[in-house]
Every structure is written in C-alpha cells, then in structure tokens.
C-alpha cells in the first residue's frame, strides 16, 4: 500500500507548483485545493482508492507543471500491474487540450504500453500507428508494434515493421526476418500449400544463410516428397550453419541414408562431424550405427574410448545396454542395478536452454518463451545433456 502515500505527495507537489506560480504572478489561485485534497485523503482512508484517484487527478490538473507527476504516477501503476488505473491516468492526460505536442505524444506512448500490458493489442496498435504518423517516438513505437504482430502471428506485418525498425536503428535483423519467413513457411505447410512453403524457405535462406530452421524445414519437406538426396543435403548444411544444432538432424539424416542404402557414407560423415564438434547425441548415434553395422564389440569399444575423454550418463547407459546383451549371472544383475540407478538421472531433464535468459524446456523453441529472443534456445551441452 506504500504507493498510496505518494498520492498526497503528488497532489501536494502539484499544489505547491500552482501556488508558487500564483504567487509569482502576484495573484491568488482560485483553485480550492484544501477541499479536494481532504476529500481525496478521506477516500484513501476509507479505502476507496479509485475515488481517491479521481479526486487527485482533478487536484493535479492545475497546470502543465504537473504533467510529469501524472506520467510518473501512471507508470508506477503500470509497473505494479494496476493497468486500469494507469490507463485512466494516461487517458485523462491525453484528453487535456492544453498539452504540448511533446507531452501528448509521451502520454500516447505510455497509454499504448498500458494497453499492451492489459492485453488490449488492437488499441495499443492504433496508438503506436498514430505515433508513427506523427513521426514521434518512432523507434519505441516500432518495437512495440513488432511485439504485437509477433503475438498476433501476423508475420507479413512483422516483416515490414522489423525492416522499418532496422532502417531507423541500423541494427542487423536478418536472422529475425528469416525466422518470420520460416513462420510463413510453416503456415503455408499447415494450409497444404507446399509450393509456397518451399518458396518461403528459400526466402529465409536468402535473408540469412545461417538459418538452421530453414534447413530443417527444407529437409522435412524434401523427405515428405520422397526426395531423400535433397533432404540429406539440407540436413548436412546444418553443420556449417550452427553445429550446436547437429543433434537435431541425426534422426532424419539416418532415416534418409537408410532409405537410400547409404549407411557407410553416413558413418563416414558422422565420424568426421564428431571429430570436428564432438557432442554426446552424435556419439551415441554413431555408436548405434557401428553396433548395427559391425557388432556389439566394436560399438562398446568406441563408447568406452569416448567416455574416457567425455564422461556422460547417457553414454554410460548405452554402454550398459550393449553389455547387457551378452552378460549373464551376477554380472548381469550388477549391470541391471547400474541401469536402474542411472535412469532417474536421464528422466525429466530439460533438453533445451536459452543462451540469453536461461529458460529451459523439453522442446525446441525458435523464439524463447521467456525472453522472446530468436535463435537463443539450443540443445543443452554437458554431462547429463547433449
Ligand atoms: Zn530466453
């Protein structure tokens, strides 16, 4: 409730400003402060804060000196999540005909943010558009509009607004624009318009040659069309784009190579990729392929060698599984015990984390649900993760 203490202070500061003005002008203010002030205080004491706000707003409406106080009060309410009150204060400001242009546009920007906070995106959008027309607070207005279009999944408008923002700020935004094009590709795909989806993916790659998501989408569409060779080249591109995502392509890549009977080529490629980047998922995939191709002994020997340099619970668990296939008696019981002990370590682990804000989750988000950054959520690296 501490905020309520500020209201009388704010009201009083308005009164002081008005009073000193009046004194300077050598006239007496005919504004009856005391009656409004005590009425407001009364409402406060009777825990009728909304009525108190109305009264204090009127008290504050002395002259332009109090506009800053209004703005500060409205922002405080918004930050506290009391958006209704923030909206009332900012609307009240905008309704005043005596505001200077700068004061009015500042109030528009604040009110737009109140609407955002209250989830009234349509109203917020029209205010930010108004600011663009007035050519005032352009960069913050564009940023808020991008946020709105992302929330509404209106990717065409998000693209146009982000491009305008890039022109205003000089920031590089290609990786974000590529993500929007991937979103459009996903929408087209959901609508059954594969040709458009393919085009959007090409646009995404033109925008950002490092767009992993575009390669993954391209691979999926090629696989659906039965064009495994094209899918393989899309998936193999990911290694150059961002090796952190290599674990994402192993499964579909293996499926494509199996379909074409290219198992040895696959093992060759993965061995080279593993030598370049390491990674536990890659190691385990390789071990699985070696096991199928050359047998248990070779796979177990490969995993054991890797575990010496890169200890991991997942590696150990796979090694135990291979050993279980050929062991009996007490040895087998011990291995089963180990496996049981390792199981909780592998269960319920988040597989992805945001490099920007630390958000973790079980699925890959291209836009972080926590901080809303694009391309920052990646497979987790470490002993228990990737
Ligand atoms: Zn994040």
Coordinates of C-alpha atoms and ligand atoms in Angstrom, one line a residue:
X1 CA 0.0 0.0 0.0
X2 CA 3.0 2.3 0.1
X3 CA 2.1 3.8 -3.2
X4 CA -0.9 5.5 -1.8
X5 CA 1.4 7.5 0.3
X6 CA 2.7 9.1 -2.9
X7 CA -0.7 10.3 -4.0
X8 CA -1.0 13.1 -1.3
X9 CA 2.7 13.9 -2.0
X10 CA 2.0 14.1 -5.7
X11 CA -1.1 16.2 -5.1
X12 CA 0.8 18.4 -2.8
X13 CA 3.6 18.9 -5.2
X14 CA 1.0 20.0 -7.8
X15 CA -0.4 22.3 -5.3
X16 CA 3.0 23.8 -4.5
X17 CA 3.7 24.3 -8.2
X18 CA 0.4 26.0 -8.7
X19 CA 0.8 28.1 -5.6
X20 CA 4.3 29.3 -6.3
X21 CA 3.1 30.2 -9.8
X22 CA 0.2 32.1 -8.5
X23 CA 2.5 33.9 -6.0
X24 CA 4.9 34.8 -8.8
X25 CA 2.1 36.2 -10.8
X26 CA 1.0 38.2 -7.8
X27 CA -2.5 36.7 -7.8
X28 CA -4.2 34.3 -5.6
X29 CA -5.1 30.9 -7.1
X30 CA -8.9 30.5 -7.0
X31 CA -8.4 26.7 -7.0
X32 CA -9.7 25.3 -3.9
X33 CA -7.0 22.9 -3.1
X34 CA -7.8 22.1 0.5
X35 CA -11.3 20.8 0.0
X36 CA -10.3 18.5 -2.9
X37 CA -7.2 17.4 -1.1
X38 CA -9.0 16.4 2.1
X39 CA -11.8 14.8 0.1
X40 CA -9.2 12.6 -1.6
X41 CA -7.5 11.8 1.6
X42 CA -10.8 10.8 3.0
X43 CA -11.5 8.4 0.2
X44 CA -8.0 7.0 0.8
X45 CA -8.6 6.5 4.4
X46 CA -11.9 4.8 3.7
X47 CA -10.1 2.5 1.3
X48 CA -11.8 3.8 -1.8
X49 CA -8.7 4.2 -3.9
X50 CA -10.4 4.7 -7.2
X51 CA -12.4 7.6 -6.0
X52 CA -9.3 9.0 -4.4
X53 CA -7.5 8.8 -7.8
X54 CA -10.3 10.7 -9.5
X55 CA -10.1 13.5 -6.9
X56 CA -6.3 13.7 -7.0
X57 CA -6.3 13.7 -10.8
X58 CA -8.5 16.8 -10.6
X59 CA -6.3 18.3 -8.0
X60 CA -3.3 17.7 -10.2
X61 CA -5.0 19.3 -13.1
X62 CA -3.7 22.7 -12.1
X63 CA -1.2 23.4 -14.9
X64 CA 1.3 21.9 -17.2
X65 CA 3.9 21.6 -14.4
X66 CA 2.0 18.6 -13.1
X67 CA 2.1 16.6 -16.3
X68 CA 5.3 14.9 -15.3
X69 CA 3.7 13.9 -12.0
X70 CA 0.8 12.3 -13.9
X71 CA 3.1 10.4 -16.1
X72 CA 5.2 9.2 -13.2
X73 CA 2.1 8.1 -11.3
X74 CA 0.6 6.3 -14.3
X75 CA 3.9 4.4 -14.9
X76 CA 4.1 3.4 -11.3
X77 CA 0.6 1.9 -11.6
X78 CA 1.5 0.1 -14.8
X79 CA 4.7 -1.4 -13.2
X80 CA 2.6 -2.6 -10.3
X81 CA 0.3 -4.3 -12.8
X82 CA -2.6 -2.0 -12.0
X83 CA -3.3 -1.3 -15.6
X84 CA -6.8 0.0 -15.2
X85 CA -5.5 2.9 -13.1
X86 CA -2.6 3.6 -15.3
X87 CA -5.0 3.7 -18.3
X88 CA -7.3 6.1 -16.5
X89 CA -4.5 8.5 -15.6
X90 CA -3.0 8.5 -19.1
X91 CA -6.3 8.8 -20.8
X92 CA -7.1 11.8 -18.6
X93 CA -3.9 13.4 -19.6
X94 CA -4.5 12.9 -23.3
X95 CA -8.0 14.4 -23.1
X96 CA -6.5 17.7 -22.0
X97 CA -6.4 20.2 -24.8
X98 CA -3.6 22.3 -23.2
X99 CA -0.8 19.7 -23.5
X100 CA 2.2 20.5 -25.6
X101 CA 2.9 18.2 -28.6
X102 CA 5.8 16.5 -26.8
X103 CA 3.7 15.9 -23.7
X104 CA 0.9 14.5 -25.7
X105 CA 3.0 12.0 -27.7
X106 CA 4.7 10.9 -24.5
X107 CA 1.3 10.2 -22.9
X108 CA 0.3 8.3 -26.1
X109 CA 3.3 6.1 -25.8
X110 CA 2.6 5.4 -22.1
X111 CA -1.0 4.7 -22.8
X112 CA 0.0 2.3 -25.6
X113 CA 2.2 0.4 -23.1
X114 CA -0.7 0.3 -20.6
X115 CA -2.9 -1.3 -23.3
X116 CA -0.1 -3.8 -24.1
X117 CA 0.2 -4.7 -20.5
X118 CA -3.6 -5.1 -20.3
X119 CA -3.6 -7.4 -23.4
X120 CA -5.6 -4.8 -25.5
X121 CA -3.5 -5.2 -28.5
X122 CA -5.8 -3.6 -31.1
X123 CA -6.0 -0.4 -29.1
X124 CA -2.2 -0.4 -28.5
X125 CA -1.6 -0.9 -32.2
X126 CA -3.7 2.1 -33.2
X127 CA -1.8 4.3 -30.7
X128 CA 1.6 3.2 -31.9
X129 CA 0.5 3.7 -35.5
X130 CA -0.6 7.2 -34.6
X131 CA 2.9 7.9 -33.2
X132 CA 4.4 6.7 -36.5
X133 CA 2.1 9.1 -38.4
X134 CA 3.2 11.9 -36.0
X135 CA 6.8 10.9 -36.6
X136 CA 7.4 10.9 -32.8
X137 CA 8.8 8.1 -30.5
X138 CA 9.2 6.1 -33.8
X139 CA 11.7 3.5 -32.5
X140 CA 9.8 2.5 -29.3
X141 CA 6.6 2.5 -31.2
X142 CA 8.1 0.2 -33.9
X143 CA 9.4 -2.1 -31.2
X144 CA 6.0 -2.4 -29.6
X145 CA 4.4 -3.0 -33.0
X146 CA 6.8 -5.8 -33.7
X147 CA 5.8 -7.3 -30.4
X148 CA 2.1 -7.0 -31.2
X149 CA 2.5 -8.6 -34.7
X150 CA 4.5 -11.4 -33.2
X151 CA 1.8 -12.1 -30.6
X152 CA -0.8 -12.0 -33.3
X153 CA 1.3 -14.2 -35.6
X154 CA 0.8 -11.6 -38.4
X155 CA 4.2 -12.3 -39.9
X156 CA 3.8 -10.1 -43.0
X157 CA 3.3 -7.1 -40.9
X158 CA 6.1 -8.2 -38.5
X159 CA 8.5 -8.4 -41.5
X160 CA 7.5 -4.9 -42.8
X161 CA 7.8 -3.3 -39.3
X162 CA 11.1 -5.0 -38.5
X163 CA 12.5 -3.8 -41.8
X164 CA 11.5 -0.3 -40.9
X165 CA 12.9 -0.6 -37.4
X166 CA 16.2 -1.8 -38.9
X167 CA 16.3 1.3 -41.2
X168 CA 15.7 3.5 -38.1
X169 CA 18.3 1.9 -35.8
X170 CA 20.9 0.4 -38.2
X171 CA 20.6 -2.9 -36.4
X172 CA 21.1 -6.2 -38.2
X173 CA 17.9 -8.2 -38.1
X174 CA 18.4 -10.7 -40.9
X175 CA 18.2 -13.7 -38.6
X176 CA 14.9 -12.5 -37.2
X177 CA 13.5 -11.8 -40.7
X178 CA 14.5 -15.3 -41.7
X179 CA 12.6 -16.7 -38.7
X180 CA 9.4 -14.8 -39.8
X181 CA 9.8 -16.3 -43.3
X182 CA 10.1 -19.7 -41.7
X183 CA 6.9 -18.9 -39.7
X184 CA 5.2 -18.1 -43.1
X185 CA 6.5 -21.4 -44.5
X186 CA 5.0 -23.3 -41.5
X187 CA 1.7 -21.6 -42.1
X188 CA 1.7 -22.4 -45.8
X189 CA 2.6 -26.0 -44.9
X190 CA -0.3 -26.3 -42.5
X191 CA -2.6 -24.9 -45.2
X192 CA -1.3 -27.6 -47.6
X193 CA 0.4 -25.1 -49.9
X194 CA 3.7 -26.9 -50.2
X195 CA 4.9 -24.8 -53.2
X196 CA 4.5 -21.6 -51.1
X197 CA 6.2 -23.2 -48.2
X198 CA 9.2 -24.1 -50.4
X199 CA 9.4 -20.5 -51.6
X200 CA 9.3 -19.1 -48.1
X201 CA 12.1 -21.3 -47.0
X202 CA 14.2 -20.1 -50.0
X203 CA 13.5 -16.5 -48.9
X204 CA 14.5 -17.4 -45.4
X205 CA 17.9 -18.7 -46.6
X206 CA 18.4 -15.7 -48.8
X207 CA 17.8 -13.5 -45.8
X208 CA 20.1 -15.5 -43.5
X209 CA 22.3 -18.2 -44.9
X210 CA 22.8 -19.5 -41.4
X211 CA 19.1 -20.2 -40.7
X212 CA 19.1 -23.7 -39.3
X213 CA 15.3 -23.7 -39.0
X214 CA 15.0 -23.2 -42.8
X215 CA 17.3 -26.2 -43.4
X216 CA 15.4 -28.4 -41.1
X217 CA 12.1 -27.4 -42.7
X218 CA 13.6 -27.9 -46.2
X219 CA 14.8 -31.4 -45.1
X220 CA 11.3 -32.3 -43.8
X221 CA 9.5 -31.2 -47.0
X222 CA 12.0 -33.0 -49.2
X223 CA 11.6 -36.2 -47.1
X224 CA 7.8 -35.9 -47.5
X225 CA 8.2 -35.6 -51.2
X226 CA 10.5 -38.7 -51.2
X227 CA 13.5 -36.7 -52.4
X228 CA 16.0 -38.1 -49.9
X229 CA 19.1 -36.8 -51.7
X230 CA 17.8 -33.2 -51.4
X231 CA 16.8 -33.8 -47.7
X232 CA 20.4 -35.1 -47.0
X233 CA 22.0 -32.0 -48.4
X234 CA 19.6 -29.8 -46.4
X235 CA 20.4 -31.6 -43.2
X236 CA 24.2 -31.7 -43.8
X237 CA 24.1 -27.9 -44.3
X238 CA 23.2 -27.5 -40.6
X239 CA 26.7 -28.4 -39.5
X240 CA 28.1 -25.3 -41.3
X241 CA 25.2 -23.1 -40.2
X242 CA 25.4 -23.9 -36.4
X243 CA 27.0 -27.1 -35.1
X244 CA 25.1 -26.6 -31.8
X245 CA 22.0 -27.9 -33.6
X246 CA 23.7 -31.1 -35.1
X247 CA 21.8 -33.3 -32.7
X248 CA 18.6 -32.1 -34.4
X249 CA 19.4 -33.6 -37.8
X250 CA 20.8 -37.0 -36.7
X251 CA 17.5 -38.9 -36.7
X252 CA 16.1 -37.6 -40.0
X253 CA 19.5 -37.9 -41.6
X254 CA 19.8 -41.5 -40.6
X255 CA 16.3 -42.2 -41.9
X256 CA 17.2 -40.6 -45.3
X257 CA 20.5 -42.6 -45.6
X258 CA 18.7 -45.8 -44.6
X259 CA 16.2 -45.2 -47.4
X260 CA 19.0 -44.8 -49.9
X261 CA 21.1 -47.6 -48.5
X262 CA 23.9 -45.2 -47.7
X263 CA 24.8 -46.4 -44.2
X264 CA 28.5 -46.4 -44.7
X265 CA 28.5 -42.9 -46.2
X266 CA 26.5 -41.8 -43.1
X267 CA 29.0 -43.4 -40.7
X268 CA 31.9 -41.7 -42.6
X269 CA 30.2 -38.3 -42.4
X270 CA 29.2 -38.6 -38.8
X271 CA 32.7 -39.7 -37.8
X272 CA 34.1 -36.6 -39.5
X273 CA 31.5 -34.4 -37.9
X274 CA 32.1 -35.9 -34.5
X275 CA 35.9 -35.3 -34.9
X276 CA 35.1 -31.6 -35.6
X277 CA 32.4 -30.9 -33.0
X278 CA 32.0 -33.8 -30.5
X279 CA 28.7 -34.0 -28.8
X280 CA 27.1 -36.8 -26.9
X281 CA 24.0 -37.3 -29.1
X282 CA 26.3 -37.6 -32.1
X283 CA 28.5 -40.0 -30.3
X284 CA 25.5 -42.2 -29.3
X285 CA 24.1 -42.1 -32.8
X286 CA 27.5 -43.2 -34.2
X287 CA 27.7 -46.0 -31.6
X288 CA 24.2 -47.2 -32.6
X289 CA 25.2 -47.3 -36.3
X290 CA 28.5 -49.0 -35.5
X291 CA 26.7 -51.6 -33.5
X292 CA 24.2 -52.3 -36.3
X293 CA 27.0 -52.4 -38.9
X294 CA 29.9 -54.1 -37.2
X295 CA 28.5 -55.6 -34.0
X296 CA 28.5 -55.1 -30.2
X297 CA 32.2 -55.4 -29.5
X298 CA 33.1 -52.5 -31.9
X299 CA 30.4 -50.3 -30.6
X300 CA 31.3 -50.9 -26.9
X301 CA 34.9 -50.3 -27.6
X302 CA 34.1 -47.0 -29.3
X303 CA 31.8 -45.8 -26.4
X304 CA 34.4 -46.8 -23.8
X305 CA 37.1 -44.7 -25.6
X306 CA 34.8 -41.7 -25.8
X307 CA 33.7 -42.0 -22.1
X308 CA 37.4 -41.5 -21.1
X309 CA 37.5 -38.1 -22.7
X310 CA 33.9 -37.1 -22.4
X311 CA 32.1 -38.7 -19.4
X312 CA 28.3 -38.8 -19.7
X313 CA 25.4 -40.6 -18.1
X314 CA 23.8 -41.2 -21.5
X315 CA 27.0 -42.7 -22.8
X316 CA 27.4 -45.0 -19.8
X317 CA 23.8 -46.0 -20.0
X318 CA 24.1 -47.1 -23.7
X319 CA 27.3 -49.0 -22.9
X320 CA 25.5 -50.9 -20.2
X321 CA 22.7 -51.7 -22.6
X322 CA 25.2 -53.2 -25.1
X323 CA 27.0 -55.2 -22.3
X324 CA 23.7 -56.5 -21.0
X325 CA 23.0 -58.2 -24.3
X326 CA 25.9 -60.6 -23.8
X327 CA 26.3 -61.0 -20.0
X328 CA 24.8 -63.4 -17.5
X329 CA 24.6 -64.2 -13.8
X330 CA 25.9 -61.8 -11.2
X331 CA 27.5 -59.6 -13.9
X332 CA 24.1 -59.1 -15.5
X333 CA 22.5 -58.3 -12.1
X334 CA 25.1 -55.6 -11.4
X335 CA 24.6 -54.1 -14.8
X336 CA 20.8 -54.0 -14.3
X337 CA 21.4 -52.3 -11.0
X338 CA 23.6 -49.7 -12.6
X339 CA 21.0 -49.1 -15.3
X340 CA 18.3 -48.6 -12.6
X341 CA 20.5 -46.1 -10.8
X342 CA 21.2 -44.1 -14.0
X343 CA 17.5 -44.0 -15.1
X344 CA 16.5 -41.1 -12.8
X345 CA 19.4 -39.0 -14.0
X346 CA 18.1 -39.3 -17.5
X347 CA 14.4 -38.7 -16.8
X348 CA 12.8 -35.3 -16.7
X349 CA 15.9 -33.4 -17.8
X350 CA 15.3 -30.3 -19.8
X351 CA 16.8 -30.9 -23.2
X352 CA 17.0 -27.2 -24.4
X353 CA 18.0 -24.0 -22.8
X354 CA 18.1 -20.3 -23.8
X355 CA 21.6 -18.9 -24.0
X356 CA 20.2 -15.5 -23.3
X357 CA 17.9 -15.8 -20.3
X358 CA 18.4 -19.4 -19.1
X359 CA 14.9 -20.6 -19.9
X360 CA 14.8 -24.4 -20.1
X361 CA 12.3 -26.8 -21.7
X362 CA 11.8 -30.2 -23.3
X363 CA 11.2 -28.9 -26.8
X364 CA 13.0 -26.6 -29.3
X365 CA 11.5 -23.1 -29.5
X366 CA 12.8 -20.8 -32.2
X367 CA 11.6 -17.8 -30.2
X368 CA 12.4 -18.1 -26.5
X369 CA 9.1 -18.2 -24.5
X370 CA 11.0 -16.5 -21.6
X371 CA 12.9 -13.5 -23.2
X372 CA 11.3 -13.6 -26.7
X373 CA 14.7 -13.6 -28.4
X374 CA 15.0 -15.6 -31.6
X375 CA 17.6 -18.3 -32.1
X376 CA 18.8 -18.4 -28.5
X377 CA 17.2 -21.7 -27.4
X378 CA 19.7 -24.5 -28.1
X379 CA 20.3 -28.2 -27.1
X380 CA 21.9 -28.4 -23.7
X381 CA 25.6 -29.4 -23.6
X382 CA 27.1 -31.1 -20.6
X383 CA 27.5 -34.4 -18.7
X384 CA 23.8 -35.1 -18.4
X385 CA 22.6 -33.2 -21.5
X386 CA 23.8 -33.1 -25.1
Ligands
LIG1 ZN1 15.4 -16.6 -23.4

